[in-house]
């Protein structure tokens, strides 16, 4: 029974990672197609960017698993692209060219294959790089590893502080976006796919943690991570509701697009 729970937790953990790997792409794609980026709150982008910087830096400072370091750098890279595209189109004020923004079936298939290959290779590269991991109890917890950095050193505390600093950054980012949507009474230019992916990532992460163990000590230890996943997940769902509410306020039309420009 315990082994089954660990496997289920492991699977949901990787489903969460898969969601995060593809999360920012829909918004980056939409920015380039619409040649505009006013929909995203600058504070949302800033908080998310700082969160990714803190996360990637903490993984490197604490010498975490290869997979964690790779994903931290990957997320920071995609976040950088999103920020550059956002501020470029805001500053240049490029106009919408009426290009179709819906995903074609072939395009979706190609992206799924690429994402699958990336995840597969990262997983196996991580297992190879961290040779102490094997298919046992320790291997199922992809985020858990005994610190190799002594706890009484400055390096350990710097890395730990940076890791915990990511929590308020990711939690505070969403309310600013919710407020901007409400103030504009529109979600024009906002990617539905971005918030579907992020809500999926957070919900799968929560499921992974709760399935892994329901013991009080474990849940207390994971409280910061539960909060860091639960609050953004709730906010992501609120944004998705706003997208549906303000759907009729679009100033442009997406050609043959049934889901408002995923």
Short mmCIF file of N, CA and C in Angstrom, two decimals, residues 72-183:
data_model
loop_
_atom_site.label_atom_id
_atom_site.label_comp_id
_atom_site.label_asym_id
_atom_site.label_seq_id
_atom_site.Cartn_x
_atom_site.Cartn_y
_atom_site.Cartn_z
N UNK A 72 14.90 24.62 -12.80
CA UNK A 72 15.01 25.98 -12.28
C UNK A 72 15.56 26.93 -13.33
N UNK A 73 16.61 26.50 -14.03
CA UNK A 73 17.21 27.31 -15.09
C UNK A 73 16.27 27.41 -16.30
N UNK A 74 15.58 26.30 -16.61
CA UNK A 74 14.64 26.29 -17.74
C UNK A 74 13.50 27.28 -17.50
N UNK A 75 12.91 27.23 -16.31
CA UNK A 75 11.80 28.13 -15.99
C UNK A 75 12.26 29.59 -16.01
N UNK A 76 13.46 29.84 -15.51
CA UNK A 76 13.98 31.21 -15.51
C UNK A 76 14.19 31.69 -16.95
N UNK A 77 14.64 30.79 -17.82
CA UNK A 77 14.88 31.15 -19.22
C UNK A 77 13.57 31.50 -19.93
N UNK A 78 12.54 30.66 -19.75
CA UNK A 78 11.26 30.95 -20.41
C UNK A 78 10.61 32.20 -19.82
N UNK A 79 10.79 32.40 -18.53
CA UNK A 79 10.27 33.60 -17.90
C UNK A 79 10.95 34.85 -18.44
N UNK A 80 12.25 34.74 -18.71
CA UNK A 80 13.00 35.86 -19.29
C UNK A 80 12.46 36.20 -20.68
N UNK A 81 12.18 35.17 -21.48
CA UNK A 81 11.63 35.38 -22.82
C UNK A 81 10.27 36.06 -22.73
N UNK A 82 9.43 35.61 -21.78
CA UNK A 82 8.10 36.21 -21.61
C UNK A 82 8.22 37.68 -21.23
N UNK A 83 9.13 38.00 -20.32
CA UNK A 83 9.31 39.39 -19.89
C UNK A 83 9.83 40.27 -21.02
N UNK A 84 10.79 39.74 -21.79
CA UNK A 84 11.34 40.51 -22.91
C UNK A 84 10.25 40.80 -23.94
N UNK A 85 9.46 39.76 -24.29
CA UNK A 85 8.39 39.95 -25.28
C UNK A 85 7.34 40.93 -24.76
N UNK A 86 7.04 40.83 -23.48
CA UNK A 86 6.03 41.72 -22.88
C UNK A 86 6.46 43.18 -22.99
N UNK A 87 7.65 43.49 -22.48
CA UNK A 87 8.08 44.89 -22.46
C UNK A 87 8.44 45.41 -23.85
N UNK A 88 8.83 44.51 -24.75
CA UNK A 88 9.11 44.93 -26.13
C UNK A 88 7.83 45.42 -26.80
N UNK A 89 6.77 44.62 -26.69
CA UNK A 89 5.52 44.99 -27.36
C UNK A 89 4.82 46.15 -26.65
N UNK A 90 5.01 46.27 -25.33
CA UNK A 90 4.45 47.42 -24.61
C UNK A 90 5.14 48.71 -25.05
N UNK A 91 6.46 48.65 -25.18
CA UNK A 91 7.23 49.85 -25.55
C UNK A 91 7.07 50.22 -27.02
N UNK A 92 7.01 49.22 -27.90
CA UNK A 92 6.92 49.51 -29.34
C UNK A 92 5.48 49.71 -29.79
N UNK A 93 4.53 49.24 -28.95
CA UNK A 93 3.10 49.39 -29.27
C UNK A 93 2.76 48.85 -30.65
N UNK A 94 3.24 47.62 -30.93
CA UNK A 94 2.90 46.97 -32.19
C UNK A 94 1.41 46.65 -32.22
N UNK A 95 0.85 46.66 -33.40
CA UNK A 95 -0.59 46.44 -33.54
C UNK A 95 -0.91 44.99 -33.85
N UNK A 96 -2.11 44.60 -33.46
CA UNK A 96 -2.62 43.26 -33.76
C UNK A 96 -2.80 43.09 -35.26
N UNK A 97 -2.30 41.96 -35.77
CA UNK A 97 -2.31 41.75 -37.22
C UNK A 97 -3.43 40.83 -37.69
N UNK A 98 -4.36 40.50 -36.81
CA UNK A 98 -5.51 39.63 -37.11
C UNK A 98 -5.12 38.22 -37.51
N UNK A 99 -3.94 37.79 -37.08
CA UNK A 99 -3.53 36.41 -37.34
C UNK A 99 -4.34 35.46 -36.46
N UNK A 100 -4.60 34.28 -36.96
CA UNK A 100 -5.33 33.29 -36.18
C UNK A 100 -4.48 32.88 -34.99
N UNK A 101 -5.10 32.83 -33.80
CA UNK A 101 -4.34 32.52 -32.59
C UNK A 101 -4.64 31.13 -32.03
N UNK A 102 -5.55 30.40 -32.66
CA UNK A 102 -5.87 29.09 -32.12
C UNK A 102 -4.77 28.09 -32.47
N UNK A 103 -4.64 27.07 -31.62
CA UNK A 103 -3.67 26.01 -31.87
C UNK A 103 -4.22 25.02 -32.89
N UNK A 104 -3.42 24.67 -33.87
CA UNK A 104 -3.80 23.63 -34.82
C UNK A 104 -3.44 22.27 -34.23
N UNK A 105 -4.13 21.23 -34.70
CA UNK A 105 -3.92 19.88 -34.17
C UNK A 105 -2.47 19.45 -34.34
N UNK A 106 -1.90 19.69 -35.53
CA UNK A 106 -0.52 19.30 -35.78
C UNK A 106 0.43 20.03 -34.85
N UNK A 107 0.16 21.31 -34.61
CA UNK A 107 1.01 22.10 -33.72
C UNK A 107 0.98 21.54 -32.30
N UNK A 108 -0.22 21.21 -31.83
CA UNK A 108 -0.37 20.64 -30.49
C UNK A 108 0.40 19.33 -30.39
N UNK A 109 0.28 18.48 -31.43
CA UNK A 109 0.96 17.19 -31.44
C UNK A 109 2.47 17.37 -31.35
N UNK A 110 3.00 18.30 -32.13
CA UNK A 110 4.45 18.56 -32.13
C UNK A 110 4.91 19.02 -30.75
N UNK A 111 4.15 19.91 -30.12
CA UNK A 111 4.53 20.44 -28.80
C UNK A 111 4.49 19.35 -27.74
N UNK A 112 3.48 18.48 -27.81
CA UNK A 112 3.37 17.39 -26.85
C UNK A 112 4.56 16.44 -26.98
N UNK A 113 4.92 16.12 -28.22
CA UNK A 113 6.07 15.23 -28.45
C UNK A 113 7.35 15.85 -27.93
N UNK A 114 7.57 17.14 -28.23
CA UNK A 114 8.78 17.82 -27.78
C UNK A 114 8.84 17.87 -26.25
N UNK A 115 7.71 18.23 -25.63
CA UNK A 115 7.66 18.29 -24.17
C UNK A 115 7.94 16.92 -23.56
N UNK A 116 7.35 15.88 -24.16
CA UNK A 116 7.58 14.52 -23.67
C UNK A 116 9.04 14.11 -23.77
N UNK A 117 9.68 14.44 -24.89
CA UNK A 117 11.09 14.10 -25.07
C UNK A 117 11.97 14.85 -24.07
N UNK A 118 11.66 16.12 -23.86
CA UNK A 118 12.45 16.92 -22.91
C UNK A 118 12.33 16.34 -21.51
N UNK A 119 11.10 16.07 -21.08
CA UNK A 119 10.88 15.52 -19.74
C UNK A 119 11.58 14.17 -19.59
N UNK A 120 11.41 13.30 -20.61
CA UNK A 120 12.00 11.96 -20.55
C UNK A 120 13.51 12.04 -20.41
N UNK A 121 14.14 12.89 -21.23
CA UNK A 121 15.60 12.99 -21.19
C UNK A 121 16.10 13.64 -19.91
N UNK A 122 15.35 14.61 -19.40
CA UNK A 122 15.76 15.25 -18.15
C UNK A 122 15.69 14.26 -16.99
N UNK A 123 14.61 13.46 -16.96
CA UNK A 123 14.46 12.47 -15.89
C UNK A 123 15.62 11.49 -15.89
N UNK A 124 15.91 10.91 -17.07
CA UNK A 124 16.97 9.91 -17.12
C UNK A 124 18.35 10.52 -16.93
N UNK A 125 18.53 11.75 -17.41
CA UNK A 125 19.81 12.43 -17.17
C UNK A 125 19.98 12.69 -15.68
N UNK A 126 18.88 13.05 -15.02
CA UNK A 126 18.94 13.30 -13.59
C UNK A 126 19.25 12.03 -12.81
N UNK A 127 18.63 10.90 -13.21
CA UNK A 127 18.91 9.64 -12.53
C UNK A 127 20.37 9.22 -12.74
N UNK A 128 20.88 9.48 -13.94
CA UNK A 128 22.27 9.12 -14.23
C UNK A 128 23.23 10.01 -13.46
N UNK A 129 22.93 11.32 -13.45
CA UNK A 129 23.81 12.28 -12.78
C UNK A 129 23.84 12.03 -11.28
N UNK A 130 22.67 11.80 -10.69
CA UNK A 130 22.59 11.49 -9.26
C UNK A 130 22.52 9.98 -9.10
N UNK A 131 23.64 9.34 -9.21
CA UNK A 131 23.69 7.88 -9.27
C UNK A 131 23.22 7.22 -7.98
N UNK A 132 23.13 7.99 -6.90
CA UNK A 132 22.66 7.40 -5.66
C UNK A 132 21.17 7.13 -5.70
N UNK A 133 20.44 7.72 -6.69
CA UNK A 133 19.01 7.47 -6.79
C UNK A 133 18.75 6.15 -7.49
N UNK A 134 17.79 5.42 -7.00
CA UNK A 134 17.37 4.18 -7.64
C UNK A 134 15.87 4.07 -7.44
N UNK A 135 15.27 3.06 -8.01
CA UNK A 135 13.82 2.92 -7.87
C UNK A 135 13.49 2.31 -6.51
N UNK A 136 13.66 3.12 -5.48
CA UNK A 136 13.30 2.73 -4.13
C UNK A 136 12.51 3.87 -3.52
N UNK A 137 12.32 3.83 -2.23
CA UNK A 137 11.48 4.83 -1.57
C UNK A 137 12.00 6.24 -1.80
N UNK A 138 13.30 6.44 -1.72
CA UNK A 138 13.86 7.79 -1.86
C UNK A 138 13.67 8.34 -3.27
N UNK A 139 13.62 7.45 -4.25
CA UNK A 139 13.56 7.91 -5.64
C UNK A 139 12.21 8.50 -6.00
N UNK A 140 11.17 8.13 -5.24
CA UNK A 140 9.85 8.62 -5.61
C UNK A 140 9.63 10.07 -5.22
N UNK A 141 10.37 10.57 -4.22
CA UNK A 141 10.22 11.96 -3.81
C UNK A 141 11.20 12.80 -4.58
N UNK A 142 10.75 13.36 -5.70
CA UNK A 142 11.66 14.07 -6.61
C UNK A 142 12.14 15.38 -6.03
N UNK A 143 11.53 15.86 -4.97
CA UNK A 143 11.94 17.14 -4.40
C UNK A 143 12.67 16.96 -3.08
N UNK A 144 12.92 15.72 -2.70
CA UNK A 144 13.52 15.51 -1.39
C UNK A 144 14.91 14.94 -1.54
N UNK A 145 15.85 15.56 -0.82
CA UNK A 145 17.21 15.08 -0.82
C UNK A 145 17.90 15.64 0.40
N UNK A 146 18.65 14.80 1.12
CA UNK A 146 19.37 15.29 2.27
C UNK A 146 20.39 16.33 1.83
N UNK A 147 20.42 17.44 2.54
CA UNK A 147 21.32 18.52 2.16
C UNK A 147 22.77 18.08 2.31
N UNK A 148 23.56 18.32 1.29
CA UNK A 148 24.99 18.00 1.36
C UNK A 148 25.76 19.20 1.89
N UNK A 149 25.08 20.35 2.02
CA UNK A 149 25.71 21.55 2.56
C UNK A 149 25.47 21.57 4.07
N UNK A 150 26.51 21.67 4.88
CA UNK A 150 26.34 21.71 6.34
C UNK A 150 25.36 22.80 6.77
N UNK A 151 24.50 22.48 7.72
CA UNK A 151 23.44 23.41 8.10
C UNK A 151 23.93 24.64 8.85
N UNK A 152 25.13 24.60 9.37
CA UNK A 152 25.63 25.74 10.14
C UNK A 152 26.50 26.68 9.31
N UNK A 153 26.39 26.56 7.98
CA UNK A 153 27.21 27.41 7.11
C UNK A 153 26.37 28.52 6.49
N UNK A 154 27.05 29.59 6.08
CA UNK A 154 26.36 30.73 5.44
C UNK A 154 25.73 30.29 4.13
N UNK A 155 26.39 29.39 3.40
CA UNK A 155 25.87 28.92 2.12
C UNK A 155 24.51 28.24 2.30
N UNK A 156 24.40 27.43 3.34
CA UNK A 156 23.14 26.72 3.60
C UNK A 156 22.02 27.71 3.89
N UNK A 157 22.29 28.70 4.74
CA UNK A 157 21.25 29.65 5.12
C UNK A 157 20.86 30.56 3.96
N UNK A 158 21.84 30.95 3.15
CA UNK A 158 21.53 31.78 1.98
C UNK A 158 20.62 31.01 1.02
N UNK A 159 20.98 29.75 0.75
CA UNK A 159 20.17 28.92 -0.15
C UNK A 159 18.78 28.68 0.39
N UNK A 160 18.68 28.43 1.71
CA UNK A 160 17.38 28.18 2.33
C UNK A 160 16.50 29.42 2.31
N UNK A 161 17.08 30.57 2.62
CA UNK A 161 16.32 31.83 2.60
C UNK A 161 15.80 32.11 1.19
N UNK A 162 16.65 31.88 0.18
CA UNK A 162 16.23 32.09 -1.21
C UNK A 162 15.10 31.14 -1.58
N UNK A 163 15.20 29.89 -1.11
CA UNK A 163 14.15 28.90 -1.42
C UNK A 163 12.81 29.33 -0.83
N UNK A 164 12.82 29.79 0.42
CA UNK A 164 11.57 30.23 1.06
C UNK A 164 11.08 31.56 0.50
N UNK A 165 11.99 32.37 -0.04
CA UNK A 165 11.60 33.66 -0.62
C UNK A 165 10.76 33.48 -1.88
N UNK A 166 10.84 32.31 -2.50
CA UNK A 166 10.03 32.07 -3.70
C UNK A 166 8.54 32.00 -3.36
N UNK A 167 8.22 31.56 -2.14
CA UNK A 167 6.83 31.35 -1.76
C UNK A 167 6.00 32.63 -1.83
N UNK A 168 6.40 33.73 -1.14
CA UNK A 168 5.59 34.95 -1.25
C UNK A 168 5.58 35.53 -2.66
N UNK A 169 6.66 35.34 -3.41
CA UNK A 169 6.70 35.87 -4.78
C UNK A 169 5.61 35.24 -5.64
N UNK A 170 5.50 33.91 -5.60
CA UNK A 170 4.50 33.22 -6.41
C UNK A 170 3.08 33.46 -5.88
N UNK A 171 2.94 33.62 -4.54
CA UNK A 171 1.62 33.86 -3.96
C UNK A 171 1.11 35.26 -4.27
N UNK A 172 2.00 36.26 -4.21
CA UNK A 172 1.59 37.65 -4.41
C UNK A 172 1.41 38.02 -5.88
N UNK A 173 1.92 37.19 -6.77
CA UNK A 173 1.86 37.55 -8.19
C UNK A 173 0.42 37.52 -8.73
N UNK A 174 -0.35 36.52 -8.33
CA UNK A 174 -1.70 36.34 -8.90
C UNK A 174 -2.69 37.44 -8.54
N UNK A 175 -2.78 37.86 -7.27
CA UNK A 175 -3.77 38.90 -6.94
C UNK A 175 -3.62 40.16 -7.78
N UNK A 176 -2.39 40.51 -8.14
CA UNK A 176 -2.19 41.71 -8.98
C UNK A 176 -2.80 41.52 -10.36
N UNK A 177 -2.74 40.28 -10.88
CA UNK A 177 -3.33 40.00 -12.18
C UNK A 177 -4.86 39.99 -12.09
N UNK A 178 -5.37 39.43 -11.01
CA UNK A 178 -6.82 39.42 -10.80
C UNK A 178 -7.36 40.85 -10.72
N UNK A 179 -6.63 41.70 -10.01
CA UNK A 179 -7.05 43.10 -9.87
C UNK A 179 -7.03 43.81 -11.23
N UNK A 180 -5.98 43.56 -12.00
CA UNK A 180 -5.90 44.22 -13.31
C UNK A 180 -7.03 43.77 -14.23
N UNK A 181 -7.34 42.48 -14.21
CA UNK A 181 -8.46 41.98 -15.03
C UNK A 181 -9.77 42.66 -14.63
N UNK A 182 -9.98 42.77 -13.31
CA UNK A 182 -11.21 43.39 -12.80
C UNK A 182 -11.27 44.86 -13.18
N UNK A 183 -10.13 45.56 -13.07
CA UNK A 183 -10.09 46.98 -13.39
C UNK A 183 -10.35 47.22 -14.88
#
